[in-house]
Amino acid sequence: MGIHTQPARLLPGSLIAALLALGAAGPALGDDDDHNDEYDDYHEHGERHVGRWVEPGEDVRPVSNAAYAEECGACHMAYQPGLLPGAAWQRIMAPDALMDHYGDDASLSDDVRRELAGYLTTHGAELSRKSRARAFGVGDSGSGTLPRITATRYFRNEHHEIPSRMVEGNPDVGSFSNCNACHQGAGDGVYNEHRVRIPGYGRWDD
Ligand code: HEC
Ligand code: HEC
């Protein structure tokens, strides 16, 4: 996927159009080379509005609901809706479930709860056009108790090589639920492995 290493602004318009057409047809999931550092530098310069070209920089759509960002970002990062399928969000957003939310009380008024549940279920993983988000919707997300992003098959596949001393044993991380402790772009929906810095350990090279 060498063509993705060229910043779009250096290319003539007709070539950009051709590359966009290629990119739209190309595979993304599981292809480690579809993200790279030059690409990320480009992304970080904030030039995100040239259509499909920059889309692969985001693995899930950033949070776009202010009430959600505030209410569900109070104790941990506001997880993007594309990190779980709608059915899982529905279980998490049930009144009883919010009262006993992974050991915390995250209750909301019924109005707010309904609004946020609607936002989450209409932006769930299975509805995303982004392949990494869709991967979070495959298989179950933890059985029995509340669903977890960290219990999805895709999450476990991507993180099983990381030793627990870097996570539970790491005071600056604590648990895999703290995506943004390691993924520098987590708040923007960018999770690719080239933007990982594990506190106390630095870049992840595998
Ligand atoms: C009062 C604090 C608090 C609030 C408010 C809160 N959460 Fe949580 N949430 C937690 C805790 C604690 C955990 C468990 C973290 C862990 O296991 O390390 C958690 C875990 C989660 C997980 C599972 C993460 C994983 O491990 O995969 C999801 C999903 C989640 N919260 C969604 C939400 C949503 C949606 C809202 C808003 C309705 C919300 N949270 C509001 C405290 C809170
Ligand atoms: C302890 C640090 C750490 C935490 C916390 C963490 N990750 Fe990761 N994540 C990594 C590392 C390291 C990789 C790359 C693994 C590899 O390539 O072997 C990765 C890979 C990924 C990938 C695949 C990226 C790619 O380029 O294919 C996704 C998606 C992802 N993480 C999402 C999440 C989400 C969502 C959360 C929170 C629920 C999270 N991660 C929490 C360290 C972390």
mmCIF file of C-alpha atoms and ligand atoms in Angstrom:
data_model
loop_
_atom_site.group_PDB
_atom_site.id
_atom_site.type_symbol
_atom_site.label_atom_id
_atom_site.label_comp_id
_atom_site.label_asym_id
_atom_site.label_seq_id
_atom_site.Cartn_x
_atom_site.Cartn_y
_atom_site.Cartn_z
ATOM 1 C CA MET A 1 0.000 0.000 0.000
ATOM 2 C CA GLY A 2 2.907 2.339 -0.793
ATOM 3 C CA ILE A 3 0.639 4.855 -2.445
ATOM 4 C CA HIS A 4 -0.734 5.830 0.939
ATOM 5 C CA THR A 5 2.634 7.234 1.991
ATOM 6 C CA GLN A 6 2.261 10.279 -0.271
ATOM 7 C CA PRO A 7 0.656 13.336 1.289
ATOM 8 C CA ALA A 8 -2.281 14.218 -0.888
ATOM 9 C CA ARG A 9 -1.371 17.880 -1.109
ATOM 10 C CA LEU A 10 1.718 17.081 -3.225
ATOM 11 C CA LEU A 11 -0.279 15.245 -5.848
ATOM 12 C CA PRO A 12 -2.156 16.649 -8.822
ATOM 13 C CA GLY A 13 -5.931 16.479 -8.586
ATOM 14 C CA SER A 14 -6.438 13.828 -11.233
ATOM 15 C CA LEU A 15 -4.003 11.481 -9.506
ATOM 16 C CA ILE A 16 -5.707 12.087 -6.171
ATOM 17 C CA ALA A 17 -9.021 11.142 -7.733
ATOM 18 C CA ALA A 18 -7.501 7.926 -9.089
ATOM 19 C CA LEU A 19 -5.991 7.073 -5.707
ATOM 20 C CA LEU A 20 -9.254 7.755 -3.954
ATOM 21 C CA ALA A 21 -10.985 5.351 -6.278
ATOM 22 C CA LEU A 22 -8.323 2.727 -5.524
ATOM 23 C CA GLY A 23 -8.508 3.345 -1.797
ATOM 24 C CA ALA A 24 -12.255 2.995 -1.794
ATOM 25 C CA ALA A 25 -11.933 -0.469 -3.286
ATOM 26 C CA GLY A 26 -8.943 -1.617 -1.260
ATOM 27 C CA PRO A 27 -8.927 -3.899 1.788
ATOM 28 C CA ALA A 28 -8.340 -2.429 5.212
ATOM 29 C CA LEU A 29 -9.019 -4.841 8.042
ATOM 30 C CA GLY A 30 -5.998 -6.720 9.296
ATOM 31 C CA ASP A 31 -3.732 -4.995 6.831
ATOM 32 C CA ASP A 32 -1.089 -3.483 9.060
ATOM 33 C CA ASP A 33 0.352 -1.414 6.259
ATOM 34 C CA ASP A 34 -2.727 0.649 5.701
ATOM 35 C CA HIS A 35 -1.541 2.956 8.419
ATOM 36 C CA ASN A 36 1.937 4.371 8.653
ATOM 37 C CA ASP A 37 3.820 7.143 10.342
ATOM 38 C CA GLU A 38 3.931 9.493 7.382
ATOM 39 C CA TYR A 39 0.244 9.056 7.031
ATOM 40 C CA ASP A 40 -0.232 9.818 10.691
ATOM 41 C CA ASP A 41 1.896 12.949 10.475
ATOM 42 C CA TYR A 42 -0.370 14.084 7.719
ATOM 43 C CA HIS A 43 -3.392 13.268 9.829
ATOM 44 C CA GLU A 44 -1.977 15.141 12.814
ATOM 45 C CA HIS A 45 -1.615 18.329 10.838
ATOM 46 C CA GLY A 46 -5.339 18.527 11.019
ATOM 47 C CA GLU A 47 -6.038 18.355 7.307
ATOM 48 C CA ARG A 48 -8.955 16.049 7.581
ATOM 49 C CA HIS A 49 -11.365 17.494 5.109
ATOM 50 C CA VAL A 50 -10.286 16.155 1.767
ATOM 51 C CA GLY A 51 -12.888 13.440 1.587
ATOM 52 C CA ARG A 52 -12.099 9.773 1.606
ATOM 53 C CA TRP A 53 -8.334 10.241 1.501
ATOM 54 C CA VAL A 54 -7.921 10.786 5.230
ATOM 55 C CA GLU A 55 -10.678 8.464 6.333
ATOM 56 C CA PRO A 56 -8.411 5.502 7.138
ATOM 57 C CA GLY A 57 -6.797 7.628 9.881
ATOM 58 C CA GLU A 58 -9.850 7.146 12.041
ATOM 59 C CA ASP A 59 -10.677 3.609 13.043
ATOM 60 C CA VAL A 60 -13.989 4.652 14.554
ATOM 61 C CA ARG A 61 -16.009 7.827 14.214
ATOM 62 C CA PRO A 62 -15.161 10.355 16.934
ATOM 63 C CA VAL A 63 -17.838 11.099 19.519
ATOM 64 C CA SER A 64 -20.259 13.670 18.111
ATOM 65 C CA ASN A 65 -22.827 14.053 20.890
ATOM 66 C CA ALA A 66 -21.987 16.640 23.547
ATOM 67 C CA ALA A 67 -24.234 15.168 26.243
ATOM 68 C CA TYR A 68 -22.699 11.759 25.676
ATOM 69 C CA ALA A 69 -19.169 13.177 25.830
ATOM 70 C CA GLU A 70 -19.958 14.822 29.140
ATOM 71 C CA GLU A 71 -21.988 12.125 30.899
ATOM 72 C CA CYS A 72 -20.097 9.089 29.686
ATOM 73 C CA GLY A 73 -16.698 10.749 29.728
ATOM 74 C CA ALA A 74 -16.827 11.645 33.421
ATOM 75 C CA CYS A 75 -15.047 8.555 34.788
ATOM 76 C CA HIS A 76 -13.221 7.177 31.715
ATOM 77 C CA MET A 77 -12.829 8.344 28.129
ATOM 78 C CA ALA A 78 -16.141 8.572 26.296
ATOM 79 C CA TYR A 79 -15.899 5.385 24.253
ATOM 80 C CA GLN A 80 -16.841 5.868 20.612
ATOM 81 C CA PRO A 81 -20.170 4.174 19.792
ATOM 82 C CA GLY A 82 -18.390 2.212 17.025
ATOM 83 C CA LEU A 83 -16.505 0.186 19.646
ATOM 84 C CA LEU A 84 -19.526 -2.025 20.431
ATOM 85 C CA PRO A 85 -22.575 -3.237 18.538
ATOM 86 C CA GLY A 86 -25.912 -1.552 19.209
ATOM 87 C CA ALA A 87 -27.306 -4.536 21.110
ATOM 88 C CA ALA A 88 -24.425 -4.349 23.594
ATOM 89 C CA TRP A 89 -24.968 -0.607 24.108
ATOM 90 C CA GLN A 90 -28.630 -1.287 24.714
ATOM 91 C CA ARG A 91 -27.780 -3.665 27.553
ATOM 92 C CA ILE A 92 -25.297 -1.204 29.050
ATOM 93 C CA MET A 93 -27.861 1.617 28.887
ATOM 94 C CA ALA A 94 -30.697 -0.247 30.628
ATOM 95 C CA PRO A 95 -31.675 1.545 33.876
ATOM 96 C CA ASP A 96 -30.709 -1.407 36.107
ATOM 97 C CA ALA A 97 -27.405 -1.838 34.331
ATOM 98 C CA LEU A 98 -26.494 1.837 34.781
ATOM 99 C CA MET A 99 -27.215 1.570 38.490
ATOM 100 C CA ASP A 100 -24.636 -1.200 38.745
ATOM 101 C CA HIS A 101 -22.219 -0.148 36.009
ATOM 102 C CA TYR A 102 -19.119 -2.342 36.372
ATOM 103 C CA GLY A 103 -19.311 -1.691 40.102
ATOM 104 C CA ASP A 104 -20.113 2.039 39.840
ATOM 105 C CA ASP A 105 -23.397 3.930 39.832
ATOM 106 C CA ALA A 106 -23.736 5.655 36.450
ATOM 107 C CA SER A 107 -27.490 6.324 36.657
ATOM 108 C CA LEU A 108 -29.025 9.025 34.469
ATOM 109 C CA SER A 109 -32.390 10.716 34.288
ATOM 110 C CA ASP A 110 -34.692 8.897 31.926
ATOM 111 C CA ASP A 111 -34.625 11.678 29.306
ATOM 112 C CA VAL A 112 -30.862 11.782 29.131
ATOM 113 C CA ARG A 113 -30.560 8.013 29.266
ATOM 114 C CA ARG A 114 -32.910 7.669 26.306
ATOM 115 C CA GLU A 115 -31.060 10.287 24.273
ATOM 116 C CA LEU A 116 -27.668 8.719 24.894
ATOM 117 C CA ALA A 117 -28.945 5.195 24.266
ATOM 118 C CA GLY A 118 -30.392 6.410 20.954
ATOM 119 C CA TYR A 119 -27.084 7.987 19.979
ATOM 120 C CA LEU A 120 -25.133 4.827 20.828
ATOM 121 C CA THR A 121 -27.431 2.341 19.128
ATOM 122 C CA THR A 122 -27.708 4.362 15.916
ATOM 123 C CA HIS A 123 -23.896 4.585 15.656
ATOM 124 C CA GLY A 124 -23.002 1.042 16.754
ATOM 125 C CA ALA A 125 -20.131 -1.015 15.346
ATOM 126 C CA GLU A 126 -22.285 -3.055 12.982
ATOM 127 C CA LEU A 127 -23.531 0.129 11.282
ATOM 128 C CA SER A 128 -20.079 1.618 10.699
ATOM 129 C CA ARG A 129 -18.450 1.927 7.292
ATOM 130 C CA LYS A 130 -15.060 1.587 8.943
ATOM 131 C CA SER A 131 -13.662 -1.913 8.992
ATOM 132 C CA ARG A 132 -11.984 -1.723 12.409
ATOM 133 C CA ALA A 133 -15.188 -0.484 13.969
ATOM 134 C CA ARG A 134 -17.130 -3.275 12.280
ATOM 135 C CA ALA A 135 -14.644 -5.781 13.696
ATOM 136 C CA PHE A 136 -15.747 -4.760 17.192
ATOM 137 C CA GLY A 137 -19.243 -5.890 16.266
ATOM 138 C CA VAL A 138 -18.258 -9.463 15.411
ATOM 139 C CA GLY A 139 -19.025 -12.202 17.932
ATOM 140 C CA ASP A 140 -20.244 -11.575 21.461
ATOM 141 C CA SER A 141 -18.847 -8.886 23.752
ATOM 142 C CA GLY A 142 -18.649 -10.904 26.931
ATOM 143 C CA SER A 143 -21.327 -13.242 28.167
ATOM 144 C CA GLY A 144 -23.329 -13.184 31.385
ATOM 145 C CA THR A 145 -22.544 -9.799 32.885
ATOM 146 C CA LEU A 146 -22.264 -6.473 31.090
ATOM 147 C CA PRO A 147 -20.672 -6.408 27.646
ATOM 148 C CA ARG A 148 -17.162 -5.030 27.360
ATOM 149 C CA ILE A 149 -15.165 -3.629 24.471
ATOM 150 C CA THR A 150 -12.189 -5.359 26.053
ATOM 151 C CA ALA A 151 -14.028 -8.699 25.933
ATOM 152 C CA THR A 152 -14.718 -8.631 22.184
ATOM 153 C CA ARG A 153 -12.899 -11.166 20.088
ATOM 154 C CA TYR A 154 -11.244 -8.459 18.010
ATOM 155 C CA PHE A 155 -9.981 -6.609 21.086
ATOM 156 C CA ARG A 156 -8.546 -9.772 22.616
ATOM 157 C CA ASN A 157 -6.840 -10.715 19.347
ATOM 158 C CA GLU A 158 -5.153 -7.333 19.164
ATOM 159 C CA HIS A 159 -3.990 -7.160 22.794
ATOM 160 C CA HIS A 160 -3.129 -10.692 23.894
ATOM 161 C CA GLU A 161 0.629 -10.159 23.436
ATOM 162 C CA ILE A 162 0.792 -7.275 25.890
ATOM 163 C CA PRO A 163 2.141 -8.460 29.273
ATOM 164 C CA SER A 164 0.118 -7.565 32.370
ATOM 165 C CA ARG A 165 3.050 -5.691 33.951
ATOM 166 C CA MET A 166 2.405 -3.045 31.273
ATOM 167 C CA VAL A 167 -1.317 -2.914 32.045
ATOM 168 C CA GLU A 168 -2.698 -4.006 35.438
ATOM 169 C CA GLY A 169 0.797 -3.771 36.925
ATOM 170 C CA ASN A 170 1.337 -0.318 35.470
ATOM 171 C CA PRO A 171 0.085 2.506 37.728
ATOM 172 C CA ASP A 172 -0.288 4.803 34.697
ATOM 173 C CA VAL A 173 -2.590 2.373 32.894
ATOM 174 C CA GLY A 174 -4.436 0.208 35.439
ATOM 175 C CA SER A 175 -6.652 -1.663 33.003
ATOM 176 C CA PHE A 176 -7.242 -2.202 29.316
ATOM 177 C CA SER A 177 -10.396 -0.115 29.664
ATOM 178 C CA ASN A 178 -8.202 3.011 29.669
ATOM 179 C CA CYS A 179 -7.661 3.059 25.909
ATOM 180 C CA ASN A 180 -6.303 6.585 25.991
ATOM 181 C CA ALA A 181 -3.507 5.679 28.409
ATOM 182 C CA CYS A 182 -1.762 3.894 25.512
ATOM 183 C CA HIS A 183 -3.473 5.016 22.303
ATOM 184 C CA GLN A 184 -2.494 8.630 21.813
ATOM 185 C CA GLY A 185 -5.200 9.182 19.242
ATOM 186 C CA ALA A 186 -7.972 7.396 21.163
ATOM 187 C CA GLY A 187 -9.963 10.583 21.714
ATOM 188 C CA ASP A 188 -10.052 11.128 17.948
ATOM 189 C CA GLY A 189 -10.985 7.533 17.194
ATOM 190 C CA VAL A 190 -7.458 6.680 16.009
ATOM 191 C CA TYR A 191 -6.270 3.335 17.376
ATOM 192 C CA ASN A 192 -3.648 2.186 14.908
ATOM 193 C CA GLU A 193 -0.639 0.514 16.460
ATOM 194 C CA HIS A 194 1.789 3.198 15.298
ATOM 195 C CA ARG A 195 0.204 5.663 17.674
ATOM 196 C CA VAL A 196 0.663 3.478 20.763
ATOM 197 C CA ARG A 197 2.925 4.618 23.599
ATOM 198 C CA ILE A 198 2.678 2.505 26.728
ATOM 199 C CA PRO A 199 3.484 4.742 29.735
ATOM 200 C CA GLY A 200 6.877 3.760 31.162
ATOM 201 C CA TYR A 201 7.626 1.551 28.148
ATOM 202 C CA GLY A 202 7.290 3.814 25.126
ATOM 203 C CA ARG A 203 6.537 2.773 21.595
ATOM 204 C CA TRP A 204 5.143 -0.633 20.880
ATOM 205 C CA ASP A 205 7.230 -2.546 18.320
ATOM 206 C CA ASP A 206 6.272 -6.085 17.532
HETATM 207 C C1 HEC B 1 -19.343 6.932 37.822
HETATM 208 C C2 HEC B 1 -18.291 6.604 36.895
HETATM 209 C C3 HEC B 1 -18.719 6.132 35.506
HETATM 210 C C4 HEC B 1 -19.591 6.747 34.633
HETATM 211 C C5 HEC B 1 -20.360 8.060 34.824
HETATM 212 C C6 HEC B 1 -19.624 5.918 33.449
HETATM 213 N N1 HEC B 1 -18.793 4.851 33.599
HETATM 214 FE FE1 HEC B 1 -18.458 3.394 32.217
HETATM 215 N N2 HEC B 1 -17.222 2.457 33.515
HETATM 216 C C7 HEC B 1 -16.930 2.864 34.800
HETATM 217 C C8 HEC B 1 -16.029 1.899 35.427
HETATM 218 C C9 HEC B 1 -15.458 1.978 36.823
HETATM 219 C C10 HEC B 1 -15.780 0.890 34.455
HETATM 220 C C11 HEC B 1 -14.904 -0.341 34.607
HETATM 221 C C12 HEC B 1 -13.481 0.026 34.193
HETATM 222 C C13 HEC B 1 -12.503 -1.109 34.381
HETATM 223 O O1 HEC B 1 -12.893 -2.274 34.412
HETATM 224 O O2 HEC B 1 -11.301 -0.800 34.466
HETATM 225 C C14 HEC B 1 -16.562 1.271 33.279
HETATM 226 C C15 HEC B 1 -16.585 0.531 32.110
HETATM 227 C C16 HEC B 1 -17.303 0.862 30.983
HETATM 228 C C17 HEC B 1 -17.326 0.068 29.774
HETATM 229 C C18 HEC B 1 -16.549 -1.212 29.535
HETATM 230 C C19 HEC B 1 -15.116 -0.893 29.119
HETATM 231 C C20 HEC B 1 -14.352 -2.161 28.813
HETATM 232 O O3 HEC B 1 -13.653 -2.646 29.706
HETATM 233 O O4 HEC B 1 -14.484 -2.659 27.697
HETATM 234 C C21 HEC B 1 -18.178 0.693 28.919
HETATM 235 C C22 HEC B 1 -18.520 0.237 27.506
HETATM 236 C C23 HEC B 1 -18.684 1.865 29.579
HETATM 237 N N3 HEC B 1 -18.122 1.949 30.833
HETATM 238 C C24 HEC B 1 -19.598 2.743 29.030
HETATM 239 C C25 HEC B 1 -20.121 3.831 29.707
HETATM 240 C C26 HEC B 1 -21.204 4.644 29.206
HETATM 241 C C27 HEC B 1 -21.909 4.428 27.892
HETATM 242 C C28 HEC B 1 -21.438 5.613 30.131
HETATM 243 C C29 HEC B 1 -22.495 6.701 30.117
HETATM 244 C C30 HEC B 1 -23.858 6.230 30.200
HETATM 245 C C31 HEC B 1 -20.511 5.398 31.233
HETATM 246 N N4 HEC B 1 -19.736 4.310 30.926
HETATM 247 C C32 HEC B 1 -20.423 6.181 32.358
HETATM 248 C C33 HEC B 1 -17.362 4.019 35.395
HETATM 249 C C34 HEC B 1 -18.241 4.926 34.851
HETATM 250 C C1 HEC B 2 -1.718 -1.129 27.700
HETATM 251 C C2 HEC B 2 -1.874 -0.318 26.516
HETATM 252 C C3 HEC B 2 -3.166 -0.425 25.724
HETATM 253 C C4 HEC B 2 -4.447 -0.175 26.142
HETATM 254 C C5 HEC B 2 -4.907 0.259 27.511
HETATM 255 C C6 HEC B 2 -5.300 -0.387 25.000
HETATM 256 N N1 HEC B 2 -4.541 -0.776 23.916
HETATM 257 FE FE1 HEC B 2 -5.211 -1.109 22.018
HETATM 258 N N2 HEC B 2 -3.341 -1.668 21.451
HETATM 259 C C7 HEC B 2 -2.213 -1.617 22.255
HETATM 260 C C8 HEC B 2 -1.087 -2.148 21.502
HETATM 261 C C9 HEC B 2 0.345 -2.278 22.020
HETATM 262 C C10 HEC B 2 -1.576 -2.518 20.227
HETATM 263 C C11 HEC B 2 -0.793 -3.162 19.079
HETATM 264 C C12 HEC B 2 -0.756 -4.634 19.349
HETATM 265 C C13 HEC B 2 0.027 -5.404 18.319
HETATM 266 O O1 HEC B 2 0.176 -4.940 17.201
HETATM 267 O O2 HEC B 2 0.512 -6.505 18.667
HETATM 268 C C14 HEC B 2 -3.003 -2.199 20.239
HETATM 269 C C15 HEC B 2 -3.853 -2.387 19.149
HETATM 270 C C16 HEC B 2 -5.154 -1.955 19.082
HETATM 271 C C17 HEC B 2 -5.982 -2.007 17.906
HETATM 272 C C18 HEC B 2 -5.561 -2.521 16.533
HETATM 273 C C19 HEC B 2 -4.793 -1.408 15.834
HETATM 274 C C20 HEC B 2 -4.157 -1.806 14.557
HETATM 275 O O3 HEC B 2 -3.330 -1.000 14.038
HETATM 276 O O4 HEC B 2 -4.472 -2.867 14.025
HETATM 277 C C21 HEC B 2 -7.193 -1.467 18.229
HETATM 278 C C22 HEC B 2 -8.388 -1.252 17.315
HETATM 279 C C23 HEC B 2 -7.124 -1.106 19.638
HETATM 280 N N3 HEC B 2 -5.876 -1.407 20.109
HETATM 281 C C24 HEC B 2 -8.169 -0.544 20.360
HETATM 282 C C25 HEC B 2 -8.144 -0.326 21.743
HETATM 283 C C26 HEC B 2 -9.283 0.121 22.510
HETATM 284 C C27 HEC B 2 -10.644 0.440 21.940
HETATM 285 C C28 HEC B 2 -8.876 0.192 23.806
HETATM 286 C C29 HEC B 2 -9.697 0.515 25.033
HETATM 287 C C30 HEC B 2 -10.962 -0.220 25.199
HETATM 288 C C31 HEC B 2 -7.468 -0.183 23.838
HETATM 289 N N4 HEC B 2 -7.073 -0.503 22.575
HETATM 290 C C32 HEC B 2 -6.673 -0.225 24.986
HETATM 291 C C33 HEC B 2 -2.153 -1.148 23.536
HETATM 292 C C34 HEC B 2 -3.235 -0.803 24.329
#
